[in-house]
PDB file of C-alpha atoms in Angstrom:
ATOM      1  CA  LEU A   5      11.514  36.861  85.888  1.00 96.00           C
ATOM      2  CA  LYS A   6      10.060  39.757  87.883  1.00 97.00           C
ATOM      3  CA  THR A   7       6.997  37.653  88.726  1.00 97.00           C
ATOM      4  CA  VAL A   8       9.050  34.583  89.659  1.00 96.00           C
ATOM      5  CA  PHE A   9      11.335  36.426  92.074  1.00 97.00           C
ATOM      6  CA  GLU A  10       8.581  38.581  93.574  1.00 97.00           C
ATOM      7  CA  ARG A  11       6.618  35.413  94.324  1.00 96.00           C
ATOM      8  CA  VAL A  12       9.386  34.248  96.677  1.00 96.00           C
ATOM      9  CA  GLY A  13       9.653  37.641  98.371  1.00 97.00           C
ATOM     10  CA  VAL A  14      12.485  39.347  96.508  1.00 97.00           C
ATOM     11  CA  SER A  15      12.270  43.139  96.631  1.00 98.00           C
ATOM     12  CA  ASP A  16      14.583  45.945  95.583  1.00 97.00           C
ATOM     13  CA  ASP A  17      16.055  46.163  99.094  1.00 96.00           C
ATOM     14  CA  SER A  18      16.330  42.397  99.658  1.00 96.00           C
ATOM     15  CA  ARG A  19      19.578  40.659 100.538  1.00 97.00           C
ATOM     16  CA  VAL A  20      19.278  37.411  98.567  1.00 98.00           C
ATOM     17  CA  ILE A  21      21.256  34.320  99.582  1.00 97.00           C
ATOM     18  CA  LEU A  22      21.084  31.398  97.170  1.00 98.00           C
ATOM     19  CA  TYR A  23      21.904  27.733  97.736  1.00 96.00           C
ATOM     20  CA  GLY A  24      21.391  24.299  96.224  1.00 90.00           C
ATOM     21  CA  ASP A  25      21.805  20.783  97.527  1.00 86.00           C
ATOM     22  CA  ALA A  26      23.885  18.262  95.550  1.00 83.00           C
ATOM     23  CA  SER A  27      25.074  20.836  93.014  1.00 91.00           C
ATOM     24  CA  VAL A  28      25.863  24.534  93.168  1.00 95.00           C
ATOM     25  CA  LEU A  29      24.829  25.082  89.529  1.00 96.00           C
ATOM     26  CA  PRO A  30      21.133  25.978  90.044  1.00 96.00           C
ATOM     27  CA  ALA A  31      22.219  28.582  92.602  1.00 97.00           C
ATOM     28  CA  THR A  32      24.879  30.100  90.339  1.00 98.00           C
ATOM     29  CA  ARG A  33      22.414  30.191  87.456  1.00 98.00           C
ATOM     30  CA  ALA A  34      19.974  32.080  89.687  1.00 97.00           C
ATOM     31  CA  TYR A  35      22.838  34.398  90.688  1.00 98.00           C
ATOM     32  CA  PHE A  36      23.588  35.162  87.042  1.00 98.00           C
ATOM     33  CA  THR A  37      19.898  35.830  86.410  1.00 98.00           C
ATOM     34  CA  LEU A  38      19.588  38.264  89.320  1.00 98.00           C
ATOM     35  CA  ASP A  39      22.838  39.928  88.282  1.00 97.00           C
ATOM     36  CA  TYR A  40      21.410  40.380  84.799  1.00 97.00           C
ATOM     37  CA  LEU A  41      18.280  41.917  86.362  1.00 97.00           C
ATOM     38  CA  GLY A  42      20.475  44.427  88.202  1.00 97.00           C
ATOM     39  CA  HIS A  43      19.875  43.074  91.708  1.00 96.00           C
ATOM     40  CA  GLY A  44      23.337  43.497  93.193  1.00 90.00           C
ATOM     41  CA  ALA A  45      22.691  42.323  96.755  1.00 95.00           C
ATOM     42  CA  THR A  46      22.957  38.617  95.945  1.00 97.00           C
ATOM     43  CA  ALA A  47      25.285  36.009  97.460  1.00 97.00           C
ATOM     44  CA  LEU A  48      25.821  32.238  97.539  1.00 97.00           C
ATOM     45  CA  LEU A  49      25.860  30.026 100.620  1.00 97.00           C
ATOM     46  CA  ASP A  50      29.303  28.466 100.257  1.00 95.00           C
ATOM     47  CA  GLY A  51      28.992  24.691 100.267  1.00 94.00           C
ATOM     48  CA  GLY A  52      25.230  24.777  99.916  1.00 94.00           C
ATOM     49  CA  LEU A  53      22.778  22.597 101.824  1.00 94.00           C
ATOM     50  CA  HIS A  54      25.190  19.651 101.898  1.00 91.00           C
ATOM     51  CA  LYS A  55      27.775  21.537 103.956  1.00 92.00           C
ATOM     52  CA  TRP A  56      25.038  23.130 106.076  1.00 94.00           C
ATOM     53  CA  THR A  57      23.685  19.723 107.116  1.00 93.00           C
ATOM     54  CA  ALA A  58      27.195  18.252 107.530  1.00 92.00           C
ATOM     55  CA  GLU A  59      27.842  20.976 110.124  1.00 94.00           C
ATOM     56  CA  SER A  60      24.643  19.940 111.986  1.00 97.00           C
ATOM     57  CA  ARG A  61      22.966  23.269 111.369  1.00 97.00           C
ATOM     58  CA  PRO A  62      19.172  23.537 111.800  1.00 97.00           C
ATOM     59  CA  LEU A  63      16.726  22.434 109.098  1.00 96.00           C
ATOM     60  CA  ALA A  64      13.021  23.148 108.656  1.00 96.00           C
ATOM     61  CA  LYS A  65      10.315  21.207 106.817  1.00 95.00           C
ATOM     62  CA  GLU A  66       7.399  23.611 106.847  1.00 95.00           C
ATOM     63  CA  THR A  67       6.776  25.933 103.918  1.00 92.00           C
ATOM     64  CA  PRO A  68       6.947  29.519 105.189  1.00 90.00           C
ATOM     65  CA  GLU A  69       4.452  32.180 104.279  1.00 93.00           C
ATOM     66  CA  VAL A  70       6.212  34.618 102.009  1.00 94.00           C
ATOM     67  CA  LYS A  71       5.251  38.245 101.605  1.00 95.00           C
ATOM     68  CA  GLN A  72       5.010  39.246  97.961  1.00 96.00           C
ATOM     69  CA  GLY A  73       8.107  41.155  96.916  1.00 97.00           C
ATOM     70  CA  ARG A  74       8.374  44.294  94.812  1.00 98.00           C
ATOM     71  CA  LEU A  75      11.255  44.065  92.388  1.00 97.00           C
ATOM     72  CA  THR A  76      12.202  46.701  89.851  1.00 97.00           C
ATOM     73  CA  PRO A  77      14.261  44.999  87.129  1.00 97.00           C
ATOM     74  CA  ARG A  78      17.146  47.076  85.824  1.00 97.00           C
ATOM     75  CA  PRO A  79      18.402  44.783  83.081  1.00 97.00           C
ATOM     76  CA  ARG A  80      22.115  44.739  82.338  1.00 97.00           C
ATOM     77  CA  PRO A  81      22.283  43.365  78.786  1.00 96.00           C
ATOM     78  CA  GLU A  82      26.032  43.950  78.754  1.00 96.00           C
ATOM     79  CA  VAL A  83      26.602  40.842  80.927  1.00 97.00           C
ATOM     80  CA  VAL A  84      25.105  38.623  78.214  1.00 98.00           C
ATOM     81  CA  VAL A  85      27.263  38.091  75.127  1.00 97.00           C
ATOM     82  CA  ASP A  86      25.582  36.978  71.890  1.00 97.00           C
ATOM     83  CA  ILE A  87      26.948  34.718  69.164  1.00 97.00           C
ATOM     84  CA  ASN A  88      28.033  37.571  66.881  1.00 97.00           C
ATOM     85  CA  ALA A  89      30.170  39.090  69.617  1.00 97.00           C
ATOM     86  CA  VAL A  90      31.638  35.659  70.365  1.00 97.00           C
ATOM     87  CA  LYS A  91      32.651  35.285  66.714  1.00 97.00           C
ATOM     88  CA  ASP A  92      34.689  38.482  67.074  1.00 96.00           C
ATOM     89  CA  LEU A  93      36.063  37.364  70.453  1.00 95.00           C
ATOM     90  CA  SER A  94      37.080  34.014  68.983  1.00 96.00           C
ATOM     91  CA  TYR A  95      38.930  35.689  66.124  1.00 96.00           C
ATOM     92  CA  ALA A  96      40.723  38.052  68.505  1.00 94.00           C
ATOM     93  CA  ALA A  97      41.580  35.294  70.989  1.00 92.00           C
ATOM     94  CA  THR A  98      42.994  33.159  68.178  1.00 93.00           C
ATOM     95  CA  ASN A  99      45.060  35.886  66.523  1.00 91.00           C
ATOM     96  CA  ALA A 100      46.054  38.182  69.408  1.00 83.00           C
ATOM     97  CA  PRO A 101      45.406  36.251  72.629  1.00 79.00           C
ATOM     98  CA  ALA A 102      47.478  38.479  74.928  1.00 79.00           C
ATOM     99  CA  SER A 103      45.508  41.611  74.105  1.00 82.00           C
ATOM    100  CA  SER A 104      42.013  40.143  73.702  1.00 89.00           C
ATOM    101  CA  PRO A 105      39.309  39.321  76.242  1.00 93.00           C
ATOM    102  CA  ALA A 106      39.638  35.784  77.590  1.00 96.00           C
ATOM    103  CA  LEU A 107      37.133  33.172  76.451  1.00 97.00           C
ATOM    104  CA  VAL A 108      36.765  30.474  79.128  1.00 98.00           C
ATOM    105  CA  ASP A 109      35.200  27.068  78.469  1.00 98.00           C
ATOM    106  CA  ALA A 110      33.858  25.696  81.775  1.00 98.00           C
ATOM    107  CA  ARG A 111      33.302  22.135  80.523  1.00 97.00           C
ATOM    108  CA  THR A 112      35.376  19.005  81.057  1.00 96.00           C
ATOM    109  CA  ALA A 113      38.698  18.555  79.246  1.00 96.00           C
ATOM    110  CA  GLY A 114      37.126  15.745  77.200  1.00 95.00           C
ATOM    111  CA  GLU A 115      34.264  17.932  76.007  1.00 95.00           C
ATOM    112  CA  PHE A 116      36.709  20.738  75.251  1.00 96.00           C
ATOM    113  CA  ALA A 117      38.885  18.385  73.195  1.00 95.00           C
ATOM    114  CA  GLY A 118      35.853  16.902  71.451  1.00 93.00           C
ATOM    115  CA  THR A 119      36.619  13.373  72.658  1.00 91.00           C
ATOM    116  CA  THR A 120      33.640  13.179  75.010  1.00 87.00           C
ATOM    117  CA  ALA A 121      30.109  13.821  73.796  1.00 74.00           C
ATOM    118  CA  ALA A 122      28.069  15.850  76.279  1.00 67.00           C
ATOM    119  CA  SER A 123      24.629  14.996  74.906  1.00 68.00           C
ATOM    120  CA  SER A 124      22.504  15.004  71.788  1.00 71.00           C
ATOM    121  CA  GLU A 125      22.095  18.784  72.148  1.00 75.00           C
ATOM    122  CA  ILE A 126      25.714  19.200  70.969  1.00 86.00           C
ATOM    123  CA  PRO A 127      25.649  18.338  67.243  1.00 86.00           C
ATOM    124  CA  ARG A 128      29.400  18.867  66.725  1.00 91.00           C
ATOM    125  CA  PRO A 129      32.098  18.208  69.362  1.00 93.00           C
ATOM    126  CA  GLY A 130      35.031  20.474  70.186  1.00 95.00           C
ATOM    127  CA  HIS A 131      35.328  24.031  71.455  1.00 97.00           C
ATOM    128  CA  ILE A 132      35.208  27.642  70.295  1.00 98.00           C
ATOM    129  CA  PRO A 133      38.546  28.561  68.683  1.00 97.00           C
ATOM    130  CA  GLY A 134      40.703  30.702  70.948  1.00 96.00           C
ATOM    131  CA  ALA A 135      39.037  29.527  74.167  1.00 97.00           C
ATOM    132  CA  ALA A 136      40.915  28.293  77.225  1.00 97.00           C
ATOM    133  CA  ASN A 137      39.587  25.432  79.312  1.00 98.00           C
ATOM    134  CA  LEU A 138      39.060  25.300  83.065  1.00 98.00           C
ATOM    135  CA  TYR A 139      36.481  22.763  84.214  1.00 98.00           C
ATOM    136  CA  TRP A 140      34.256  24.480  86.748  1.00 98.00           C
ATOM    137  CA  MET A 141      34.581  21.604  89.238  1.00 96.00           C
ATOM    138  CA  GLN A 142      38.288  22.390  89.610  1.00 97.00           C
ATOM    139  CA  THR A 143      37.306  25.504  91.547  1.00 97.00           C
ATOM    140  CA  GLN A 144      35.227  23.498  94.027  1.00 95.00           C
ATOM    141  CA  ALA A 145      36.728  21.691  97.019  1.00 93.00           C
ATOM    142  CA  SER A 146      35.461  18.294  95.840  1.00 89.00           C
ATOM    143  CA  LYS A 147      32.508  16.527  94.249  1.00 85.00           C
ATOM    144  CA  ASP A 148      30.992  16.118  97.705  1.00 84.00           C
ATOM    145  CA  ASP A 149      31.974  19.551  99.019  1.00 88.00           C
ATOM    146  CA  MET A 150      30.659  22.347  96.799  1.00 88.00           C
ATOM    147  CA  SER A 151      32.645  25.003  98.678  1.00 94.00           C
ATOM    148  CA  LEU A 152      34.980  27.163  96.637  1.00 96.00           C
ATOM    149  CA  VAL A 153      38.700  26.548  97.062  1.00 97.00           C
ATOM    150  CA  SER A 154      40.698  29.424  98.549  1.00 97.00           C
ATOM    151  CA  GLU A 155      40.904  32.760  96.782  1.00 97.00           C
ATOM    152  CA  ALA A 156      44.645  32.299  96.238  1.00 98.00           C
ATOM    153  CA  ASP A 157      44.087  28.889  94.627  1.00 98.00           C
ATOM    154  CA  LEU A 158      41.294  30.276  92.441  1.00 98.00           C
ATOM    155  CA  ARG A 159      43.576  32.994  91.121  1.00 97.00           C
ATOM    156  CA  LYS A 160      46.334  30.453  90.413  1.00 98.00           C
ATOM    157  CA  LEU A 161      43.904  28.232  88.502  1.00 98.00           C
ATOM    158  CA  TYR A 162      42.711  31.021  86.246  1.00 98.00           C
ATOM    159  CA  GLU A 163      46.165  32.507  85.770  1.00 96.00           C
ATOM    160  CA  SER A 164      47.401  29.044  84.714  1.00 97.00           C
ATOM    161  CA  ILE A 165      45.189  29.318  81.606  1.00 96.00           C
ATOM    162  CA  GLY A 166      46.127  32.948  80.928  1.00 94.00           C
ATOM    163  CA  VAL A 167      43.139  34.582  82.606  1.00 95.00           C
ATOM    164  CA  THR A 168      44.513  37.547  84.531  1.00 93.00           C
ATOM    165  CA  PRO A 169      42.687  40.378  86.357  1.00 93.00           C
ATOM    166  CA  ASP A 170      43.503  42.900  83.621  1.00 92.00           C
ATOM    167  CA  ARG A 171      41.595  40.920  80.959  1.00 93.00           C
ATOM    168  CA  PRO A 172      37.803  40.908  80.548  1.00 96.00           C
ATOM    169  CA  VAL A 173      36.413  37.370  80.586  1.00 97.00           C
ATOM    170  CA  VAL A 174      33.531  35.639  78.789  1.00 98.00           C
ATOM    171  CA  THR A 175      32.467  32.229  80.099  1.00 98.00           C
ATOM    172  CA  TYR A 176      30.555  29.494  78.292  1.00 98.00           C
ATOM    173  CA  CYS A 177      29.733  25.788  78.594  1.00 97.00           C
ATOM    174  CA  ASN A 178      27.032  23.711  76.860  1.00 95.00           C
ATOM    175  CA  THR A 179      23.839  25.452  77.972  1.00 94.00           C
ATOM    176  CA  GLY A 180      24.855  28.221  80.390  1.00 96.00           C
ATOM    177  CA  MET A 181      24.733  26.273  83.673  1.00 97.00           C
ATOM    178  CA  GLN A 182      28.394  25.367  84.252  1.00 97.00           C
ATOM    179  CA  ALA A 183      29.386  28.737  82.815  1.00 98.00           C
ATOM    180  CA  SER A 184      27.267  30.464  85.459  1.00 98.00           C
ATOM    181  CA  GLN A 185      29.468  28.942  88.176  1.00 98.00           C
ATOM    182  CA  SER A 186      32.576  30.274  86.423  1.00 98.00           C
ATOM    183  CA  TYR A 187      30.795  33.615  85.985  1.00 98.00           C
ATOM    184  CA  PHE A 188      30.072  33.796  89.718  1.00 98.00           C
ATOM    185  CA  THR A 189      33.588  32.717  90.692  1.00 98.00           C
ATOM    186  CA  LEU A 190      35.288  35.252  88.433  1.00 98.00           C
ATOM    187  CA  LYS A 191      32.958  38.009  89.658  1.00 97.00           C
ATOM    188  CA  TYR A 192      33.832  36.975  93.224  1.00 97.00           C
ATOM    189  CA  LEU A 193      37.501  37.485  92.325  1.00 97.00           C
ATOM    190  CA  GLY A 194      36.732  40.942  90.933  1.00 97.00           C
ATOM    191  CA  TYR A 195      37.139  40.144  87.242  1.00 97.00           C
ATOM    192  CA  ASP A 196      35.230  41.996  84.516  1.00 97.00           C
ATOM    193  CA  THR A 197      33.018  39.055  83.549  1.00 98.00           C
ATOM    194  CA  ARG A 198      30.282  38.269  81.036  1.00 98.00           C
ATOM    195  CA  MET A 199      28.612  35.076  79.863  1.00 98.00           C
ATOM    196  CA  TYR A 200      27.822  33.627  76.448  1.00 98.00           C
ATOM    197  CA  ASP A 201      24.411  32.281  77.373  1.00 97.00           C
ATOM    198  CA  GLY A 202      23.823  30.448  74.082  1.00 96.00           C
ATOM    199  CA  SER A 203      27.041  28.562  74.829  1.00 97.00           C
ATOM    200  CA  PHE A 204      28.321  25.582  72.859  1.00 96.00           C
ATOM    201  CA  SER A 205      24.883  24.141  72.109  1.00 94.00           C
ATOM    202  CA  GLN A 206      24.215  27.228  69.989  1.00 96.00           C
ATOM    203  CA  TRP A 207      27.753  27.556  68.621  1.00 96.00           C
ATOM    204  CA  SER A 208      28.036  23.919  67.511  1.00 94.00           C
ATOM    205  CA  ALA A 209      24.652  24.097  65.783  1.00 92.00           C
TER     206      ALA A 209
END
């Protein structure tokens, strides 16, 4: 990871702004990765390249010369939750939901209910017991506009599933992509947030 980010010019003092085109997920996954590495000065371009071009902002086609960065990773393993910790979280969320950390499933309602199969990488459908479901796309303006909805609306969405600012949160999805968007959004709101990177592909196996 150090080599990859240094190759595109990321240094310890860099302000990193991430964006994607049709989907925000690659950018939020990169955000989670840099957050794990301890690089705090990282942000997302709200709406990504799609909104940028829709607003007639300038584009370039040439590949710029990039000066090699110097990044000192300061890993934060606490932001990554492993399967053993999730087993304990699941038990707590099932038996004492009000006092336990919140477990948030970022997948569709159909995947959460086990009525829609995501792919062959999910051997058993359903969700982790005790989890609440909020599809990550519900926090975006629309399928075509990858901007976040307002902060007030974001808080209402999460509070509607019992996720309040006083509760730590662990996000998951199928493979850690959709969950990274929820991770970013909850961090943006100031929540104490972690991610189960193995997600449902590991859990269901």
